[in-house]
CSV table of C-alpha atoms in Angstrom, one decimal:
chain,number,residue,atom,x,y,z
A,27,ASN,CA,70.4,79.5,128.9
A,28,TYR,CA,70.4,83.2,129.6
A,29,VAL,CA,68.8,84.1,126.3
A,30,ASN,CA,66.0,81.6,126.8
A,31,GLU,CA,65.4,82.4,130.5
A,32,HIS,CA,65.7,86.2,130.3
A,33,ASN,CA,65.3,87.5,126.8
A,34,PRO,CA,64.2,84.7,124.4
A,35,PRO,CA,63.7,85.4,120.7
A,36,ALA,CA,60.1,86.5,120.0
A,37,GLY,CA,57.9,83.4,119.8
A,38,GLY,CA,60.8,80.9,120.0
A,39,GLU,CA,63.5,79.3,122.0
A,40,LEU,CA,67.3,79.2,121.2
A,41,LYS,CA,68.7,75.7,120.7
A,42,VAL,CA,72.4,75.0,120.4
A,43,VAL,CA,73.6,71.9,118.6
A,44,ALA,CA,77.3,71.1,119.0
A,45,TYR,CA,79.9,69.1,117.1
A,46,ASP,CA,83.4,68.6,118.3
A,47,THR,CA,86.0,68.8,115.5
A,48,ARG,CA,88.8,68.1,118.0
A,49,TYR,CA,90.9,70.7,116.2
A,50,ASP,CA,91.1,68.2,113.3
A,51,PRO,CA,90.6,69.9,109.9
A,52,SER,CA,89.5,66.6,108.4
A,53,ARG,CA,86.4,66.8,110.6
A,54,ASP,CA,85.4,70.3,109.3
A,55,ILE,CA,83.2,69.1,106.4
A,56,PRO,CA,81.6,66.3,108.5
A,57,ALA,CA,80.8,68.9,111.1
A,58,TYR,CA,79.3,71.2,108.5
A,59,GLU,CA,77.1,68.5,107.1
A,60,TRP,CA,76.0,67.1,110.4
A,61,LEU,CA,75.0,70.5,111.8
A,62,LYS,CA,73.2,71.5,108.6
A,63,GLU,CA,71.3,68.3,108.5
A,64,ARG,CA,70.1,68.9,112.0
A,65,GLY,CA,68.5,72.2,111.1
A,66,ALA,CA,71.1,74.7,112.3
A,67,ALA,CA,70.2,78.1,110.8
A,68,PHE,CA,73.9,78.9,110.9
A,69,ILE,CA,77.2,77.5,112.2
A,70,TYR,CA,79.4,79.3,114.8
A,71,SER,CA,83.0,78.2,114.9
A,72,GLY,CA,86.1,79.4,116.8
A,73,ILE,CA,88.4,77.1,114.8
A,74,PRO,CA,90.6,79.0,112.3
A,75,THR,CA,90.6,76.2,109.7
A,76,PHE,CA,86.8,75.7,109.7
A,77,GLY,CA,85.9,78.8,107.7
A,78,ASP,CA,88.7,78.2,105.2
A,79,THR,CA,87.6,74.6,104.7
A,80,VAL,CA,83.9,75.3,104.2
A,81,ARG,CA,83.9,78.8,102.6
A,82,THR,CA,83.4,77.6,99.0
A,83,ARG,CA,80.6,75.2,100.0
A,84,ALA,CA,78.9,77.8,102.2
A,85,ASP,CA,78.9,80.3,99.4
A,86,ARG,CA,77.5,77.8,96.9
A,87,GLU,CA,74.8,76.6,99.3
A,88,HIS,CA,74.0,80.0,100.7
A,89,TYR,CA,74.6,78.8,104.2
A,90,CYS,CA,75.9,81.1,106.9
A,91,VAL,CA,79.0,80.5,108.9
A,92,VAL,CA,80.1,82.8,111.8
A,93,SER,CA,83.9,82.6,112.4
A,94,SER,CA,85.5,84.1,115.5
A,95,ALA,CA,89.0,83.5,114.1
A,96,PRO,CA,88.7,84.4,110.4
A,97,THR,CA,91.4,84.6,107.8
A,98,GLU,CA,91.4,87.0,104.9
A,99,TYR,CA,90.4,84.2,102.6
A,100,GLN,CA,87.2,83.7,104.5
A,101,LEU,CA,86.1,87.4,104.3
A,102,ILE,CA,87.2,88.6,100.8
A,103,PRO,CA,85.4,88.7,98.5
A,104,PRO,CA,82.3,89.0,100.8
A,105,GLY,CA,80.2,85.8,100.9
A,106,TYR,CA,78.5,83.6,103.5
A,107,VAL,CA,81.3,83.5,106.1
A,108,PHE,CA,81.0,86.3,108.6
A,109,GLY,CA,84.0,87.1,110.8
A,110,LEU,CA,83.6,88.5,114.3
A,111,THR,CA,87.0,90.1,114.0
A,112,PRO,CA,89.3,91.2,111.2
A,113,PRO,CA,92.0,88.7,110.4
A,114,VAL,CA,94.9,88.8,112.9
A,115,SER,CA,97.3,90.0,110.2
A,116,TRP,CA,95.2,93.2,109.7
A,117,VAL,CA,94.9,93.8,113.5
A,118,MET,CA,98.7,93.5,113.7
A,119,LYS,CA,99.2,96.1,111.0
A,120,GLY,CA,96.9,98.5,112.9
A,121,PHE,CA,98.8,97.8,116.1
A,122,LEU,CA,102.1,98.6,114.4
A,123,ALA,CA,100.8,101.9,113.0
A,124,TRP,CA,99.8,102.9,116.6
A,125,ILE,CA,103.3,101.9,118.0
A,126,SER,CA,104.9,104.0,115.3
A,127,GLU,CA,102.6,107.0,115.9
A,128,GLU,CA,102.2,106.9,119.7
A,129,HIS,CA,104.7,104.7,121.5
A,130,TRP,CA,108.1,105.0,119.9
A,131,ASP,CA,109.9,108.3,120.4
A,132,TYR,CA,111.8,108.8,117.2
A,133,GLU,CA,113.2,112.2,118.2
A,134,THR,CA,114.6,111.1,121.6
A,135,GLN,CA,115.9,107.8,120.2
A,136,GLY,CA,117.3,109.3,117.1
A,137,ARG,CA,116.5,106.2,115.0
A,138,LYS,CA,113.7,103.8,114.0
A,139,PRO,CA,113.0,100.8,116.3
A,140,LYS,CA,114.1,97.3,115.5
A,141,ILE,CA,111.3,94.7,115.5
A,142,GLY,CA,111.2,90.9,115.3
A,143,ALA,CA,108.9,88.0,115.9
A,144,VAL,CA,109.3,84.5,117.2
A,145,GLY,CA,106.9,81.6,117.8
A,146,TRP,CA,105.7,78.1,116.9
A,147,ASP,CA,104.9,76.8,113.5
A,148,GLU,CA,101.2,77.3,113.4
A,149,PRO,CA,98.9,79.5,111.2
A,150,TYR,CA,98.2,82.3,113.8
A,151,GLN,CA,101.9,82.9,114.4
A,152,ILE,CA,102.8,82.7,110.8
A,153,ASP,CA,100.1,85.1,109.7
A,154,VAL,CA,101.2,87.7,112.3
A,155,THR,CA,104.9,87.3,111.4
A,156,ASN,CA,104.1,87.8,107.7
A,157,ALA,CA,102.0,90.8,108.6
A,158,ILE,CA,104.9,92.4,110.5
A,159,GLU,CA,107.4,91.7,107.7
A,160,GLY,CA,104.9,93.1,105.1
A,161,TYR,CA,104.2,96.2,107.2
A,162,VAL,CA,107.9,97.0,107.6
A,163,ALA,CA,108.5,96.5,103.9
A,164,ALA,CA,105.6,99.0,103.1
A,165,HIS,CA,106.8,101.5,105.8
A,166,PRO,CA,110.6,101.3,105.8
A,167,ASP,CA,110.9,104.6,107.6
A,168,GLU,CA,109.0,103.3,110.7
A,169,PHE,CA,110.7,100.1,111.6
A,170,GLU,CA,113.8,97.9,111.0
A,171,PHE,CA,112.8,94.3,110.6
A,172,VAL,CA,115.3,92.0,112.4
A,173,ASP,CA,113.9,88.5,111.8
A,174,GLY,CA,110.8,86.4,112.0
A,175,LEU,CA,111.6,83.1,113.6
A,176,ILE,CA,109.3,80.0,113.4
A,177,THR,CA,110.1,76.9,115.5
A,178,PRO,CA,108.5,73.5,115.8
A,179,MET,CA,105.3,73.3,117.8
A,180,GLY,CA,106.0,72.7,121.5
A,181,ASN,CA,109.5,74.1,121.5
A,182,MET,CA,110.4,75.5,124.9
A,183,SER,CA,114.1,76.2,124.5
A,184,TRP,CA,114.8,79.6,122.9
A,185,TYR,CA,118.5,80.2,123.3
A,186,GLY,CA,119.2,80.7,119.5
A,187,GLU,CA,116.1,82.8,119.0
A,188,VAL,CA,116.9,85.0,122.1
A,189,GLU,CA,120.3,85.7,120.8
A,190,THR,CA,119.1,86.5,117.3
A,191,LEU,CA,116.5,89.0,118.6
A,192,LYS,CA,118.6,90.4,121.5
A,193,GLY,CA,119.0,93.9,119.9
A,194,CYS,CA,115.3,94.4,119.2
A,195,ASP,CA,113.2,97.2,120.6
A,196,TYR,CA,109.9,95.3,120.0
A,197,ILE,CA,109.3,91.5,119.7
A,198,TYR,CA,106.0,89.8,118.9
A,199,ILE,CA,106.6,86.8,121.1
A,200,PRO,CA,105.0,83.3,120.9
A,201,SER,CA,101.2,83.5,120.7
A,202,THR,CA,100.3,80.7,123.0
A,203,GLY,CA,100.6,79.8,126.7
A,204,LEU,CA,103.8,78.1,127.7
A,205,GLY,CA,105.6,79.2,124.5
A,206,THR,CA,105.0,82.8,125.5
A,207,ALA,CA,106.0,82.3,129.2
A,208,THR,CA,109.2,80.3,128.4
A,209,PHE,CA,110.4,82.8,125.8
A,210,ALA,CA,109.7,85.8,128.0
A,211,LYS,CA,111.6,84.3,130.9
A,212,GLN,CA,114.6,83.2,128.9
A,213,TYR,CA,114.8,86.5,127.1
A,214,ARG,CA,114.7,88.6,130.3
A,215,ASP,CA,117.1,86.2,132.1
A,216,ALA,CA,119.6,86.9,129.3
A,217,GLY,CA,119.4,90.6,130.2
A,218,TYR,CA,117.6,91.9,127.1
A,219,THR,CA,115.0,94.6,127.3
A,220,ALA,CA,112.7,94.6,124.2
A,221,THR,CA,109.1,95.4,124.7
A,222,PHE,CA,107.0,92.3,124.2
A,223,LEU,CA,104.0,92.5,121.8
A,224,GLY,CA,100.9,90.3,121.6
A,225,LEU,CA,97.3,90.2,120.6
A,226,ASP,CA,94.2,88.7,122.2
A,227,ALA,CA,95.8,85.2,122.1
A,228,MET,CA,98.5,86.3,124.5
A,229,SER,CA,96.0,88.1,126.9
A,230,ALA,CA,93.9,85.0,127.0
A,231,PHE,CA,96.7,83.3,128.9
A,232,LEU,CA,97.3,86.1,131.4
A,233,GLU,CA,97.1,84.0,134.6
A,234,LEU,CA,99.3,81.2,133.1
A,235,LEU,CA,101.9,83.8,132.0
A,236,VAL,CA,102.0,85.5,135.4
A,237,GLU,CA,102.3,82.1,137.1
A,238,LYS,CA,105.1,80.8,134.8
A,239,ALA,CA,107.0,84.0,134.1
A,240,GLY,CA,105.9,86.6,136.6
A,241,TRP,CA,104.9,90.3,136.4
A,242,ASP,CA,108.5,91.5,136.5
A,243,TYR,CA,109.2,89.6,133.2
A,244,LEU,CA,106.0,90.9,131.6
A,245,ASP,CA,106.1,94.5,132.8
A,246,GLY,CA,105.7,96.9,129.9
A,247,SER,CA,104.4,94.4,127.4
A,248,LEU,CA,101.7,95.7,125.0
A,249,THR,CA,98.7,93.8,123.7
A,250,ALA,CA,96.1,94.9,121.2
A,251,HIS,CA,92.5,93.8,121.8
A,252,THR,CA,89.3,94.1,119.8
A,253,THR,CA,87.1,94.0,122.9
A,254,LEU,CA,87.1,95.7,126.3
A,255,TYR,CA,88.7,94.2,129.4
A,256,TRP,CA,87.4,93.5,132.9
A,257,ASN,CA,88.8,96.7,134.4
A,258,ASP,CA,87.1,99.0,131.8
A,259,ASP,CA,84.2,100.9,133.4
A,260,PHE,CA,81.3,100.4,130.9
A,261,PRO,CA,77.8,98.8,131.2
A,262,ILE,CA,78.7,96.0,128.7
A,263,VAL,CA,81.6,95.0,131.0
A,264,ASP,CA,79.3,95.1,134.0
A,265,LYS,CA,76.9,92.8,132.2
A,266,ALA,CA,79.7,90.3,131.6
A,267,LYS,CA,80.4,90.3,135.3
A,268,GLU,CA,76.7,89.7,136.0
A,269,PHE,CA,76.9,86.6,133.7
A,270,LEU,CA,79.9,85.4,135.7
A,271,SER,CA,78.0,85.7,139.0
A,272,LEU,CA,75.0,84.0,137.5
A,273,TYR,CA,76.6,81.0,135.9
A,274,HIS,CA,80.0,80.8,137.7
A,275,SER,CA,79.2,81.9,141.2
A,276,GLY,CA,82.3,81.6,143.4
A,277,GLN,CA,84.7,81.5,140.4
A,278,GLU,CA,84.5,85.1,139.4
A,279,GLU,CA,87.9,86.2,140.4
A,280,GLU,CA,89.5,83.1,139.1
A,281,ILE,CA,88.0,83.6,135.6
A,282,MET,CA,88.7,87.3,135.5
A,283,SER,CA,92.3,86.8,136.5
A,284,GLY,CA,92.6,84.3,133.6
A,285,GLY,CA,92.6,87.1,131.0
A,286,VAL,CA,90.4,88.0,128.1
A,287,GLY,CA,89.1,84.6,127.3
A,288,TYR,CA,85.7,84.7,128.9
A,289,ILE,CA,84.9,88.4,128.2
A,290,SER,CA,85.9,88.0,124.6
A,291,ILE,CA,83.5,85.1,124.1
A,292,PHE,CA,80.9,87.1,126.0
A,293,PHE,CA,81.1,89.9,123.5
A,294,CYS,CA,80.9,87.4,120.6
A,295,ALA,CA,77.8,85.8,122.0
A,296,GLN,CA,76.0,89.0,122.8
A,297,PHE,CA,76.6,90.3,119.3
A,298,VAL,CA,75.4,87.1,117.6
A,299,MET,CA,72.4,86.6,119.8
A,300,ASP,CA,71.2,90.2,119.2
A,301,LEU,CA,71.7,89.6,115.5
A,302,VAL,CA,69.6,86.4,115.7
A,303,ARG,CA,66.9,88.3,117.7
A,304,ARG,CA,66.7,91.0,115.0
A,305,ALA,CA,66.4,88.4,112.2
A,306,ILE,CA,63.5,86.7,114.0
A,307,GLU,CA,61.8,90.0,114.5
A,308,ASP,CA,62.2,90.7,110.8
A,309,VAL,CA,60.8,87.4,109.4
A,310,GLY,CA,59.1,85.7,112.3
A,311,VAL,CA,60.3,82.6,114.2
A,312,ASP,CA,58.8,80.1,111.7
A,313,ASN,CA,60.7,81.8,108.8
A,314,PHE,CA,64.0,82.1,110.5
A,315,ASP,CA,66.7,80.2,108.5
A,316,SER,CA,70.2,80.8,107.1
A,317,GLN,CA,69.0,83.2,104.4
A,318,ALA,CA,67.1,85.2,107.0
A,319,PHE,CA,70.3,85.4,109.1
A,320,TYR,CA,72.2,86.6,106.0
A,321,ASP,CA,69.7,89.2,105.1
A,322,THR,CA,69.7,90.7,108.5
A,323,ALA,CA,73.5,90.4,109.0
A,324,VAL,CA,74.4,92.5,106.0
A,325,ASP,CA,72.5,95.4,107.4
A,326,PHE,CA,73.2,94.9,111.1
A,327,THR,CA,75.2,97.3,113.5
A,328,TRP,CA,75.6,96.7,117.2
A,329,ASN,CA,76.4,99.7,119.4
A,330,GLN,CA,77.2,99.7,123.1
A,331,GLU,CA,78.6,102.4,125.3
A,332,GLY,CA,82.4,102.1,125.4
A,333,LEU,CA,82.7,100.4,122.0
A,334,PRO,CA,84.2,102.3,119.0
A,335,GLU,CA,82.1,104.8,117.1
A,336,ARG,CA,81.8,102.4,114.2
A,337,GLY,CA,80.3,99.8,116.4
A,338,TYR,CA,80.3,96.1,115.5
A,339,GLY,CA,78.4,95.0,112.4
A,340,PHE,CA,78.4,93.9,108.7
A,341,SER,CA,77.3,95.4,105.4
A,342,ASP,CA,76.9,94.3,101.8
A,343,THR,CA,80.7,94.6,101.4
A,344,VAL,CA,82.1,94.1,104.9
A,345,ARG,CA,82.3,90.7,106.5
A,346,TRP,CA,84.2,91.5,109.7
A,347,ALA,CA,82.1,92.8,112.7
A,348,ARG,CA,84.8,94.4,114.8
A,349,LYS,CA,86.8,97.1,113.1
A,350,ASP,CA,88.9,98.6,115.8
A,351,LEU,CA,91.5,97.7,118.4
A,352,THR,CA,92.6,99.2,121.7
A,353,VAL,CA,96.0,98.8,123.4
A,354,TYR,CA,96.7,97.5,126.9
A,355,GLU,CA,100.0,97.8,128.8
A,356,TRP,CA,101.0,95.0,131.2
A,357,GLN,CA,101.9,96.8,134.5
A,358,ALA,CA,103.7,95.0,137.3
A,359,GLU,CA,102.8,97.8,139.8
A,360,ALA,CA,99.1,97.4,139.0
A,361,GLN,CA,99.4,93.6,138.6
A,362,ASP,CA,97.0,94.0,135.7
A,363,MET,CA,96.6,95.1,132.1
A,364,VAL,CA,95.8,98.8,131.8
A,365,ARG,CA,94.3,100.4,128.8
A,366,ILE,CA,96.5,103.1,127.3
A,367,SER,CA,94.8,104.0,124.0
A,368,GLY,CA,91.5,104.9,122.4
A,369,TRP,CA,90.1,102.9,119.6
A,370,ILE,CA,92.3,102.5,116.5
A,371,PRO,CA,91.4,101.1,113.1
A,372,ALA,CA,92.2,97.4,113.0
A,373,ASP,CA,90.8,96.6,109.5
A,374,VAL,CA,94.1,97.3,107.8
A,375,PRO,CA,94.6,94.8,104.9
């Protein structure tokens, strides 16, 4: 709505056609076919399986897919799937490098930190757990890997996992919602003190985690994000707040207290819409199709004040738009997440 009302593509109007896959991978191909048949110039998906399922077909048919939750398979070698972020496994490795260089005091502690991971049996958690284990294997002087524990989906009882990881200095805790809250509470109630780690998935459930666990349990947690947050003082964040006021009047505080969910999607949408606008400027609205999107994307960079120097964008060889992360600390005193780092490389295969 905002694009069409305030800054429409030259000579045209943006139309969104939607298909609900219901998180069912068997519906990925039907969704791809249905949307393509209805003239979609490209497909945007936030479902991790979608890009994996359609990648071969998209490359063969030269049809663009934009994935906000890409895997390494979707992005390498470069083809017609464009990721808005690096794979979470890469982001986690960049995060660990920062922890080693900036957060852990080897001289004072006199040893390397112990690290572990725990969470449900789902691709996101498994990718991150494997990344941690792989990073430690490649950098044995930086960390000691304790264990990577995977439990059935929906598990809420963590006694065994808590005891296994009780001696850790850092723990990547369950990625999603109630799993995160229940583990954090049970671990702290047992008297253990590891610093909890997370990525955007954890921060997207900020309000739920505070409600179910409380700030005292989450204090000192570290999360790595590939976008800015509501309390960052930059024009692009102010613009996100304007969107909230325009389309969710009266719900601003509720949405902002919920975490990074809305602002992360806002960054995605702004980037993609500006790319579309550029493509239409390049070829004209009547000639805008998937190939025009591709031709513009591979030479597109998006810079905004506050974003990393490398900006967001793609090239002939790079299929992930965001390339850097920044770290936030969960602070009970501030009752918020507070940024404690600059921008750090997140494209770390």
